[in-house]
């Protein structure tokens, strides 16, 4: 499993819920936490091992 748009969307939903519950003081853009290009390199490295 890798980091894709579905994962980022799910994490954004969690962050939005925390904001709505006043756990977070401001909205957070969780997409800035992820670098999806690393996953492609990871997949290639795994494939090369097989």
CSV table of N, CA and C in Angstrom, one decimal:
chain,number,residue,atom,x,y,z
A,1,UNK,N,0.8,-1.2,0.0
A,1,UNK,CA,0.0,0.0,0.0
A,1,UNK,C,0.9,1.2,0.0
A,2,UNK,N,0.5,2.2,-0.8
A,2,UNK,CA,1.3,3.4,-0.8
A,2,UNK,C,0.4,4.7,-0.5
A,3,UNK,N,1.1,5.8,-0.6
A,3,UNK,CA,0.4,7.0,-0.4
A,3,UNK,C,-0.2,7.5,-1.7
A,4,UNK,N,-1.6,7.5,-1.7
A,4,UNK,CA,-2.3,8.0,-2.9
A,4,UNK,C,-3.3,9.0,-2.5
A,5,UNK,N,-4.1,9.5,-3.4
A,5,UNK,CA,-5.1,10.5,-3.1
A,5,UNK,C,-6.1,10.1,-2.1
A,6,UNK,N,-6.4,8.8,-2.1
A,6,UNK,CA,-7.4,8.3,-1.1
A,6,UNK,C,-6.8,8.4,0.3
A,7,UNK,N,-5.6,8.0,0.5
A,7,UNK,CA,-5.0,8.1,1.8
A,7,UNK,C,-4.9,9.6,2.3
A,8,UNK,N,-4.5,10.5,1.4
A,8,UNK,CA,-4.5,11.9,1.7
A,8,UNK,C,-5.9,12.4,2.1
A,9,UNK,N,-6.9,12.0,1.3
A,9,UNK,CA,-8.2,12.5,1.6
A,9,UNK,C,-8.7,12.0,2.9
A,10,UNK,N,-8.4,10.7,3.2
A,10,UNK,CA,-8.8,10.2,4.5
A,10,UNK,C,-8.1,10.9,5.7
A,11,UNK,N,-6.8,11.2,5.5
A,11,UNK,CA,-6.1,12.0,6.6
A,11,UNK,C,-6.7,13.4,6.7
A,12,UNK,N,-7.1,14.0,5.6
A,12,UNK,CA,-7.6,15.3,5.6
A,12,UNK,C,-9.0,15.3,6.3
A,13,UNK,N,-9.8,14.3,6.2
A,13,UNK,CA,-11.0,14.1,6.9
A,13,UNK,C,-10.8,14.1,8.4
A,14,UNK,N,-9.8,13.4,8.8
A,14,UNK,CA,-9.5,13.3,10.2
A,14,UNK,C,-9.1,14.7,10.7
A,15,UNK,N,-8.2,15.4,10.0
A,15,UNK,CA,-7.7,16.7,10.4
A,15,UNK,C,-8.9,17.7,10.5
A,16,UNK,N,-9.8,17.6,9.5
A,16,UNK,CA,-11.0,18.5,9.5
A,16,UNK,C,-11.9,18.2,10.7
A,17,UNK,N,-12.0,17.0,11.1
A,17,UNK,CA,-12.8,16.6,12.2
A,17,UNK,C,-12.2,17.2,13.5
A,18,UNK,N,-10.9,17.1,13.6
A,18,UNK,CA,-10.2,17.6,14.8
A,18,UNK,C,-10.4,19.2,14.9
A,19,UNK,N,-10.4,19.8,13.7
A,19,UNK,CA,-10.6,21.2,13.7
A,19,UNK,C,-12.1,21.6,14.1
A,20,UNK,N,-13.0,20.8,13.6
A,20,UNK,CA,-14.4,21.1,13.9
A,20,UNK,C,-14.7,20.8,15.4
A,21,UNK,N,-13.9,19.9,16.0
A,21,UNK,CA,-14.0,19.6,17.5
A,21,UNK,C,-13.2,20.6,18.3
A,22,UNK,N,-12.6,21.5,17.7
A,22,UNK,CA,-11.7,22.5,18.4
A,22,UNK,C,-10.5,21.9,19.0
A,23,UNK,N,-10.0,20.7,18.5
A,23,UNK,CA,-8.8,20.1,18.9
A,23,UNK,C,-7.6,20.9,18.3
A,24,UNK,N,-7.8,21.3,17.0
A,24,UNK,CA,-6.9,22.1,16.3
A,24,UNK,C,-7.3,23.5,16.2
A,25,UNK,N,-6.4,24.5,16.4
A,25,UNK,CA,-6.8,25.9,16.4
A,25,UNK,C,-7.1,26.4,15.0
A,26,UNK,N,-6.5,25.8,14.0
A,26,UNK,CA,-6.7,26.2,12.6
A,26,UNK,C,-6.7,25.0,11.7
A,27,UNK,N,-7.3,25.3,10.5
A,27,UNK,CA,-7.4,24.2,9.5
A,27,UNK,C,-6.0,23.8,9.0
A,28,UNK,N,-5.8,22.5,8.7
A,28,UNK,CA,-4.5,22.0,8.3
A,28,UNK,C,-4.7,21.4,6.9
A,29,UNK,N,-3.7,21.7,6.0
A,29,UNK,CA,-3.7,21.0,4.7
A,29,UNK,C,-2.7,19.9,4.8
A,30,UNK,N,-3.3,18.7,5.0
A,30,UNK,CA,-2.4,17.5,5.2
A,30,UNK,C,-1.7,17.1,4.0
A,31,UNK,N,-2.1,17.5,2.8
A,31,UNK,CA,-1.4,17.1,1.6
A,31,UNK,C,0.0,17.6,1.6
A,32,UNK,N,0.3,18.7,2.3
A,32,UNK,CA,1.7,19.2,2.4
A,32,UNK,C,2.6,18.3,3.2
A,33,UNK,N,2.0,17.3,3.9
A,33,UNK,CA,2.8,16.4,4.8
A,33,UNK,C,3.3,15.2,4.0
A,34,UNK,N,2.8,15.0,2.8
A,34,UNK,CA,3.1,13.8,2.0
A,34,UNK,C,3.9,14.1,0.7
A,35,UNK,N,4.9,13.3,0.5
A,35,UNK,CA,5.6,13.4,-0.8
A,35,UNK,C,5.4,12.1,-1.5
A,36,UNK,N,4.4,12.1,-2.4
A,36,UNK,CA,4.0,10.9,-3.1
A,36,UNK,C,5.0,10.3,-4.1
A,37,UNK,N,6.0,11.1,-4.5
A,37,UNK,CA,6.9,10.6,-5.5
A,37,UNK,C,7.9,9.6,-4.9
A,38,UNK,N,8.0,9.6,-3.6
A,38,UNK,CA,8.8,8.5,-2.9
A,38,UNK,C,8.2,7.2,-3.1
A,39,UNK,N,6.9,7.1,-3.1
A,39,UNK,CA,6.2,5.8,-3.2
A,39,UNK,C,6.6,5.1,-4.6
A,40,UNK,N,6.7,5.9,-5.6
A,40,UNK,CA,7.0,5.3,-6.9
A,40,UNK,C,8.4,4.7,-6.8
A,41,UNK,N,9.3,5.3,-6.2
A,41,UNK,CA,10.7,4.8,-6.0
A,41,UNK,C,10.7,3.6,-5.2
A,42,UNK,N,9.9,3.6,-4.1
A,42,UNK,CA,9.7,2.4,-3.2
A,42,UNK,C,9.2,1.2,-4.0
A,43,UNK,N,8.1,1.4,-4.8
A,43,UNK,CA,7.5,0.3,-5.6
A,43,UNK,C,8.6,-0.3,-6.5
A,44,UNK,N,9.4,0.6,-7.2
A,44,UNK,CA,10.4,0.1,-8.1
A,44,UNK,C,11.4,-0.7,-7.3
A,45,UNK,N,11.9,-0.2,-6.2
A,45,UNK,CA,12.9,-0.9,-5.4
A,45,UNK,C,12.4,-2.3,-5.0
A,46,UNK,N,11.1,-2.4,-4.6
A,46,UNK,CA,10.5,-3.7,-4.2
A,46,UNK,C,10.4,-4.6,-5.4
A,47,UNK,N,10.1,-4.1,-6.6
A,47,UNK,CA,10.0,-4.9,-7.8
A,47,UNK,C,11.4,-5.4,-8.2
A,48,UNK,N,12.4,-4.6,-8.0
A,48,UNK,CA,13.8,-5.0,-8.3
A,48,UNK,C,14.3,-6.1,-7.4
A,49,UNK,N,13.7,-6.2,-6.2
A,49,UNK,CA,14.1,-7.2,-5.3
A,49,UNK,C,13.6,-8.6,-5.7
A,50,UNK,N,12.5,-8.6,-6.4
A,50,UNK,CA,11.8,-9.9,-6.8
A,50,UNK,C,12.5,-10.6,-7.9
